[in-house]
mmCIF file of C-alpha atoms in Angstrom:
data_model
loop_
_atom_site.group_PDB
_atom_site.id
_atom_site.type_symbol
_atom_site.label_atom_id
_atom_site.label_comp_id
_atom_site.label_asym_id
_atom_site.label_seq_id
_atom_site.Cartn_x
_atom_site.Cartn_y
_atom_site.Cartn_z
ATOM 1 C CA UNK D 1 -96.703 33.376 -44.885
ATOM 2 C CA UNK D 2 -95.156 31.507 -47.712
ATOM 3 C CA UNK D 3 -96.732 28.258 -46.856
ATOM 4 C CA UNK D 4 -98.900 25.349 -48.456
ATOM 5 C CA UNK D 5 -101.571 23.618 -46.681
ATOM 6 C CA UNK D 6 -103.176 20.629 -47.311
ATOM 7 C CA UNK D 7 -105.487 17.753 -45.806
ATOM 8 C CA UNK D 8 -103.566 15.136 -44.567
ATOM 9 C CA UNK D 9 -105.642 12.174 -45.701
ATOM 10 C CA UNK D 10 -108.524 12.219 -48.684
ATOM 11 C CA UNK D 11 -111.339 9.309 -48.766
ATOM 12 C CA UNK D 12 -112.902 8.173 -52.035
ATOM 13 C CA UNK D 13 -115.081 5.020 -53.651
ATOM 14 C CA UNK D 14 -113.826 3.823 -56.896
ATOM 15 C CA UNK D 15 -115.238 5.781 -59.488
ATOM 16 C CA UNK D 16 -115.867 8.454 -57.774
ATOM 17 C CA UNK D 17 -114.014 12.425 -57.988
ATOM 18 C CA UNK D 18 -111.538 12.620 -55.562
ATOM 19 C CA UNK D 19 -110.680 16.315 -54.952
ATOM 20 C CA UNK D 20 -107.318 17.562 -53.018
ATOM 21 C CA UNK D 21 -107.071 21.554 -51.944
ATOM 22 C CA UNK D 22 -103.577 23.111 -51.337
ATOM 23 C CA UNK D 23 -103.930 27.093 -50.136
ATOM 24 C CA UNK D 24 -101.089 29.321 -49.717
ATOM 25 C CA UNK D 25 -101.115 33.323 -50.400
ATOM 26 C CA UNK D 26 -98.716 32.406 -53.039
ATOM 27 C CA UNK D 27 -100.995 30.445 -55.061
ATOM 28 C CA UNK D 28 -102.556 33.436 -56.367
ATOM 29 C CA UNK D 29 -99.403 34.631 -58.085
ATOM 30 C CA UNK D 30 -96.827 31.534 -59.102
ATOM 31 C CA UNK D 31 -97.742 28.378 -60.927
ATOM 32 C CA UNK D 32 -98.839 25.293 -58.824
ATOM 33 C CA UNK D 33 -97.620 21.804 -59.601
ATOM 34 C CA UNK D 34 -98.744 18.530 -58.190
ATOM 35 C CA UNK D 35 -96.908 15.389 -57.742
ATOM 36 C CA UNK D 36 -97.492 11.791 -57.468
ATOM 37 C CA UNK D 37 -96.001 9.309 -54.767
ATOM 38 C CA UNK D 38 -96.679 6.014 -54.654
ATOM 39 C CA UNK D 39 -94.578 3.922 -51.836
ATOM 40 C CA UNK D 40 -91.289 3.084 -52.408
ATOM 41 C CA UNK D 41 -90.876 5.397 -55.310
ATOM 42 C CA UNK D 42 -90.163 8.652 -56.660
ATOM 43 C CA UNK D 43 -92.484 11.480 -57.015
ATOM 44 C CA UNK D 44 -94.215 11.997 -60.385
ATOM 45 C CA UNK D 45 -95.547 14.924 -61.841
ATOM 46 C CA UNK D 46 -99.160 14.720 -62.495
ATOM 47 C CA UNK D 47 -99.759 18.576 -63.098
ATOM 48 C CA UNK D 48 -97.252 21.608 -63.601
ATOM 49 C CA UNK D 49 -97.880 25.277 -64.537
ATOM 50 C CA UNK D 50 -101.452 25.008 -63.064
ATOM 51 C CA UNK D 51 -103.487 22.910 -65.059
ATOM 52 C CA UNK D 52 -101.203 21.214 -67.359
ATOM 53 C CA UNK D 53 -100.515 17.718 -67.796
ATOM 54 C CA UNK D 54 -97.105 15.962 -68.889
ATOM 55 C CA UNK D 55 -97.209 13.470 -71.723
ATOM 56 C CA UNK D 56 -98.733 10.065 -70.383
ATOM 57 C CA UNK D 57 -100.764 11.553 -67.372
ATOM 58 C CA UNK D 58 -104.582 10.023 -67.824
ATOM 59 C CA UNK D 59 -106.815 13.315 -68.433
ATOM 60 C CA UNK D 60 -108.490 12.293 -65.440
ATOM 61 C CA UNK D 61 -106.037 14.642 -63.620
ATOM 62 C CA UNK D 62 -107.212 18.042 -63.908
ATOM 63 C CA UNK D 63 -106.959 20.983 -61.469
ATOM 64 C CA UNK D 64 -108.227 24.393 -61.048
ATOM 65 C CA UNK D 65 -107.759 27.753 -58.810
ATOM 66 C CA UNK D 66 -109.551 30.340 -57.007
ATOM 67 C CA UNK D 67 -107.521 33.009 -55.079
ATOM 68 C CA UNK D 68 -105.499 31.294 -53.063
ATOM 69 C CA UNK D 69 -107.056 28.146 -52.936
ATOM 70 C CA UNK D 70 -105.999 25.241 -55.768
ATOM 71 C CA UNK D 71 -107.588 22.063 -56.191
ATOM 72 C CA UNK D 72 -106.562 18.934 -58.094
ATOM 73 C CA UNK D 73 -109.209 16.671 -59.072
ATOM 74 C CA UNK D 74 -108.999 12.676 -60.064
ATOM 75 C CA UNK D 75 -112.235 12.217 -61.833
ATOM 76 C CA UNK D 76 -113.178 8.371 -62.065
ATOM 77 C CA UNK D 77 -110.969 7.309 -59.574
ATOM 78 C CA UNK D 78 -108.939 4.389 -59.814
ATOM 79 C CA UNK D 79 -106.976 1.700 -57.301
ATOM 80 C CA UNK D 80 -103.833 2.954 -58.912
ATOM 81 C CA UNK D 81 -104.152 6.141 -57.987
ATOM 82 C CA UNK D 82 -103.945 5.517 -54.469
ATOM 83 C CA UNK D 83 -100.940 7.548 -53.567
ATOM 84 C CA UNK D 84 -99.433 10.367 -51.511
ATOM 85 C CA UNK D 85 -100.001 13.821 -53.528
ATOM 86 C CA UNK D 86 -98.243 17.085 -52.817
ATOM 87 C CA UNK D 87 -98.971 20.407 -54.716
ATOM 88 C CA UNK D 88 -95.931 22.453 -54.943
ATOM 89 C CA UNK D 89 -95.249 26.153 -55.898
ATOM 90 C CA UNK D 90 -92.880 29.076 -55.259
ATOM 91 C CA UNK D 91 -92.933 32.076 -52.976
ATOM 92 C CA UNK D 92 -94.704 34.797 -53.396
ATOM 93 C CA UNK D 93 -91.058 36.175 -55.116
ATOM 94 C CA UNK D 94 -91.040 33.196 -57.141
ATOM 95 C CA UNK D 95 -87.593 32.653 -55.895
ATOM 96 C CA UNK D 96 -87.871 29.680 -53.238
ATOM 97 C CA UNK D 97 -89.789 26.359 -53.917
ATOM 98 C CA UNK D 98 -92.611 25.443 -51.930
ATOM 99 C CA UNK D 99 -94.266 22.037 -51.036
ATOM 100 C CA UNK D 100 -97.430 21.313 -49.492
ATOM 101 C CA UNK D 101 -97.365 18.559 -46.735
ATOM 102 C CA UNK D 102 -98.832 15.983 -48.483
ATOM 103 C CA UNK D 103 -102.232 14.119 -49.076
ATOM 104 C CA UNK D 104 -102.687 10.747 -49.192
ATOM 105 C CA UNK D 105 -105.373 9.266 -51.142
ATOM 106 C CA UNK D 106 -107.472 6.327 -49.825
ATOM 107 C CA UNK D 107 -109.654 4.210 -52.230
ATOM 108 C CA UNK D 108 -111.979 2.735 -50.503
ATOM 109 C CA UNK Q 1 -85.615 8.716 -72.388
ATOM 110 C CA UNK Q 2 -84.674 10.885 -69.830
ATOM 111 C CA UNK Q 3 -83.111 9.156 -66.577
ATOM 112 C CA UNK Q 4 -81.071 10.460 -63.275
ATOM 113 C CA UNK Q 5 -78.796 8.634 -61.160
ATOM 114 C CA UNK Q 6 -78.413 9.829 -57.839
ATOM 115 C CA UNK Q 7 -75.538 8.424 -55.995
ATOM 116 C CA UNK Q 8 -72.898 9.425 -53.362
ATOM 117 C CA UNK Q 9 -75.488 8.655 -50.350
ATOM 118 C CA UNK Q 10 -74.341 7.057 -47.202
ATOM 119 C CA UNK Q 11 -74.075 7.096 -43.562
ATOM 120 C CA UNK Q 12 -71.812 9.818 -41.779
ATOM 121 C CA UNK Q 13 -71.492 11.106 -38.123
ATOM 122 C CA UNK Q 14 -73.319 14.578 -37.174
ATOM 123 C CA UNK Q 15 -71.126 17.196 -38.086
ATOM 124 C CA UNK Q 16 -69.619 15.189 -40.947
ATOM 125 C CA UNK Q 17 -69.640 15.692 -44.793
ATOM 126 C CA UNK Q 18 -70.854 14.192 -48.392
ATOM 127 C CA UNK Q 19 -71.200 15.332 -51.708
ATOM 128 C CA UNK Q 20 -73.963 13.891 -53.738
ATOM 129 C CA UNK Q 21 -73.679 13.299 -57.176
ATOM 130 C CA UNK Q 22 -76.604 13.158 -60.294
ATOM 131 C CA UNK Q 23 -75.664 11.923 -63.537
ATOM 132 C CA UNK Q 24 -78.238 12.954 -66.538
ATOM 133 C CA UNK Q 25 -79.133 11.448 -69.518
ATOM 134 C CA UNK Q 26 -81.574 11.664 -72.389
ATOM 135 C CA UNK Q 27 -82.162 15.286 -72.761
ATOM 136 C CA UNK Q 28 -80.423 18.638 -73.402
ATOM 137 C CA UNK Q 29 -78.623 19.029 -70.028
ATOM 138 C CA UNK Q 30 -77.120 22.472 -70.202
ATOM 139 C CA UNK Q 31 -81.153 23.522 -70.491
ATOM 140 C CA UNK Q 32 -82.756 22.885 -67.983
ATOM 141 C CA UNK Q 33 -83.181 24.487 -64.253
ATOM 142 C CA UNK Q 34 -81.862 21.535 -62.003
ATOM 143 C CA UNK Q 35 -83.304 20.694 -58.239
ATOM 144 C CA UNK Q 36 -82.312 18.985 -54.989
ATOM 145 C CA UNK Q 37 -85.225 17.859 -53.125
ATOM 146 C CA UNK Q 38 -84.940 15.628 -49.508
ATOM 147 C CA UNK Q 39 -87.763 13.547 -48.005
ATOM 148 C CA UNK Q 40 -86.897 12.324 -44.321
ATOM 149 C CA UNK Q 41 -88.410 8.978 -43.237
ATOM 150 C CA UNK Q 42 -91.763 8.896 -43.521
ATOM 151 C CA UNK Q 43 -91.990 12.596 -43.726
ATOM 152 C CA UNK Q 44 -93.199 14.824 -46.805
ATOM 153 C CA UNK Q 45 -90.848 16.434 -49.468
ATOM 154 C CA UNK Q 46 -88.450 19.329 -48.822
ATOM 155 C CA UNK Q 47 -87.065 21.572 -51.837
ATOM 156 C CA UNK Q 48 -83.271 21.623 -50.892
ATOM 157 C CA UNK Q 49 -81.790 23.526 -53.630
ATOM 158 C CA UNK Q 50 -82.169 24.853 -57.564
ATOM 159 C CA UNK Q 51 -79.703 26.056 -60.022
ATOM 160 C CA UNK Q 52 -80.405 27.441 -63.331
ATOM 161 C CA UNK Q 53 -79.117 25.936 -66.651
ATOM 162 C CA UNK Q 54 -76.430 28.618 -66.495
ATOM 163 C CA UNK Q 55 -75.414 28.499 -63.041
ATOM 164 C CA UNK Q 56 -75.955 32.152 -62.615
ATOM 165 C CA UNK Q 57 -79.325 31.652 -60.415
ATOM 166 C CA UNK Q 58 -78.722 29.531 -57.324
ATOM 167 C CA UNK Q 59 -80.742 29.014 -54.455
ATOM 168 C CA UNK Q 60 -81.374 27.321 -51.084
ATOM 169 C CA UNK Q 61 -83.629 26.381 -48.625
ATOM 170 C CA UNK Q 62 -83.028 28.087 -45.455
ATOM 171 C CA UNK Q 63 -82.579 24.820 -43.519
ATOM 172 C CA UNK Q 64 -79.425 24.143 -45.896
ATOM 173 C CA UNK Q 65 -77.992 27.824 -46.530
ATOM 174 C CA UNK Q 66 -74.627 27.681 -45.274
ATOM 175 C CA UNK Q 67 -74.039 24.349 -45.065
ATOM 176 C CA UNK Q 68 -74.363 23.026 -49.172
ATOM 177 C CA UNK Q 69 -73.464 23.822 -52.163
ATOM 178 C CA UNK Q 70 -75.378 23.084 -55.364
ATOM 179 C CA UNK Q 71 -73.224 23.104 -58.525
ATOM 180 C CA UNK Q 72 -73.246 21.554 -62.154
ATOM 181 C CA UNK Q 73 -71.242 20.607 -64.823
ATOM 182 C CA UNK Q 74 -72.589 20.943 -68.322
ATOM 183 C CA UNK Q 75 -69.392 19.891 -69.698
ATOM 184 C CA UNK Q 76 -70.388 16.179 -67.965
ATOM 185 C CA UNK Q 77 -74.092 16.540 -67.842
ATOM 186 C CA UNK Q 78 -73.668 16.233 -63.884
ATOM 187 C CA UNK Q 79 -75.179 18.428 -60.766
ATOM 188 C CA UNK Q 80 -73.717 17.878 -57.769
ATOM 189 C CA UNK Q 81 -74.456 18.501 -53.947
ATOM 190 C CA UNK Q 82 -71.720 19.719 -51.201
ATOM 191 C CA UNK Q 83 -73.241 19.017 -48.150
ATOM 192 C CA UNK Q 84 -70.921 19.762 -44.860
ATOM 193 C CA UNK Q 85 -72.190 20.137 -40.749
ATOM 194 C CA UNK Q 86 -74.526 17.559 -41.441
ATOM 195 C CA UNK Q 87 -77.013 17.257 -38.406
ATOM 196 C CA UNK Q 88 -78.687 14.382 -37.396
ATOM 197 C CA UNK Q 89 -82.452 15.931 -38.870
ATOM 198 C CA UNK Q 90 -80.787 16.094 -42.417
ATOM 199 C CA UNK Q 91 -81.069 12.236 -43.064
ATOM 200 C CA UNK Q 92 -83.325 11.620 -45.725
ATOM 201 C CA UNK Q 93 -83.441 9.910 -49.336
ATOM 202 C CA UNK Q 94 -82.165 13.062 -51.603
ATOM 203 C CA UNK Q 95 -83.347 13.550 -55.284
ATOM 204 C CA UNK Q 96 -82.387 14.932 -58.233
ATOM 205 C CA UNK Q 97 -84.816 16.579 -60.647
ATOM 206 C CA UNK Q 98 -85.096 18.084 -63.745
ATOM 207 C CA UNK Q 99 -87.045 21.692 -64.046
ATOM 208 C CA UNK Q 100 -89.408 22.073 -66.834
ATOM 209 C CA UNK Q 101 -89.688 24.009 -70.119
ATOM 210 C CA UNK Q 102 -88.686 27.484 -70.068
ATOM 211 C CA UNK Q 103 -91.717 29.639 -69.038
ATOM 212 C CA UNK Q 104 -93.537 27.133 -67.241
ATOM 213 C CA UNK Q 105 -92.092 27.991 -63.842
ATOM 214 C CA UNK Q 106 -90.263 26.199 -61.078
ATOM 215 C CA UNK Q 107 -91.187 22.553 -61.164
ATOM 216 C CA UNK Q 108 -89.732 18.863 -61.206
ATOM 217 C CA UNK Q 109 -90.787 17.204 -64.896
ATOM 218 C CA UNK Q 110 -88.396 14.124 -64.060
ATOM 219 C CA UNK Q 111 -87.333 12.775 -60.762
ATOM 220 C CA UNK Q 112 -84.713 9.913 -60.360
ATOM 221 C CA UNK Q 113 -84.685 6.970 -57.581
ATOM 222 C CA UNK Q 114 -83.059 9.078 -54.506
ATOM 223 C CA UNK Q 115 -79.447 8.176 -52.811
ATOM 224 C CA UNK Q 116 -80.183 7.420 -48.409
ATOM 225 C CA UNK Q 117 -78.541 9.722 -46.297
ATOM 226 C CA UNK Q 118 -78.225 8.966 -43.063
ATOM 227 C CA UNK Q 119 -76.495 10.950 -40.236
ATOM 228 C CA UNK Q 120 -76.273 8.897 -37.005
ATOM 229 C CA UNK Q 121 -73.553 8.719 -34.230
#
């Protein structure tokens, strides 16, 4: 099915790599994005078309793929980043959007 | 910069209408694939609906088909949101976003603040 999973809740120190997976069978085929949400405001992109990041994103996002399974990493993570994430794609069509349920990062 | 304005948002009765409004700034409008995406309270994010720059590619989220209508107008750099038969689960804080560069897929590169919707007897 056209679904995204991910782990509700992530744990990391400060400084440490904080890694998020998001699997679908769609993931395979379309591009994966991943978005920021911190409370009270709007999502931001952190990652789009994969492994690309918008002007103004730290390079300590990154993410990566295998089959069906994508991962975005935080390397060197920060208090800041402490945030909901979602990782977003399309259908296996590419016609409907998709969204993960959501991860939220704990620094510890 | 780029900004959106989201308003039109307010409380109606189940079964009840609104149309939501976006008003965009800052970049080449009549470009860009535009999006509708709802997050109940305390809930994750829902993809609503899309429409390409030209209008000619429209979608929607099953939980919506039938009951909104996306459309834009270039002319006003404005996208717009029909909703009718509102239930009660449809309350959430709607946003508008804009779509990426062509070729890089379906994605939101700019998000504005939300408008509340809220559908309560």
């Amino acid at each position: 099915s056209d679904e995204l999973t991910q782990p509700p809740s992530v744990s990391v120190s400060p400084g440490q790599a904080a890694r998020i997976s998001c699997s679908g069978d769609s993931l395979s085929k379309q591009y994966t994005s991943w978005y920021q949400q911190k409370p009270g405001q709007a999502p931001l992109l952190v990652i789009y078309k994969d492994n690309e990041r918008p002007s103004g994103i730290p390079e300590r996002f990154s993410a990566s793929t295998s089959g069906t399974k994508v991962t975005l990493t935080i390397t060197g993570v920060q208090a800041e980043d402490e945030a909901d994430y979602y990782c977003q794609s399309t259908d296996s069509s590419g016609t409907y959007v998709i969204f993960g349920g959501g991860s939220k990062l704990t620094v510890l | 910069d780029v900004e959106l304005v989201e308003s039109g948002g307010g409380v109606v009765q189940p079964g009840g209408s609104l149309r939501l409004s976006c008003a965009a700034s800052g970049f080449n409008f009549d470009d860009y694939t535009m999006y509708w995406v709802r997050q109940p309270p305390g809930k994750g994010l829902e993809w609503v609906s899309l429409i390409t720059w030209d209008g000619n590619t429209i979608d929607y989220a099953d939980f919506v088909k039938g009951r909104v209508t996306i459309s834009r107008d270039n002319s006003k750099n404005s996208l717009s949101l029909q909703m009718s038969g509102l239930r009660i689960e449809d309350s959430a804080t709607f946003y508008c976003a804009k779509g990426g560069s062509y070729g890089s897929g379906y994605h939101m590169a700019v998000w504005g603040r939300g408008t509340t919707v809220t559908v309560s007897s």
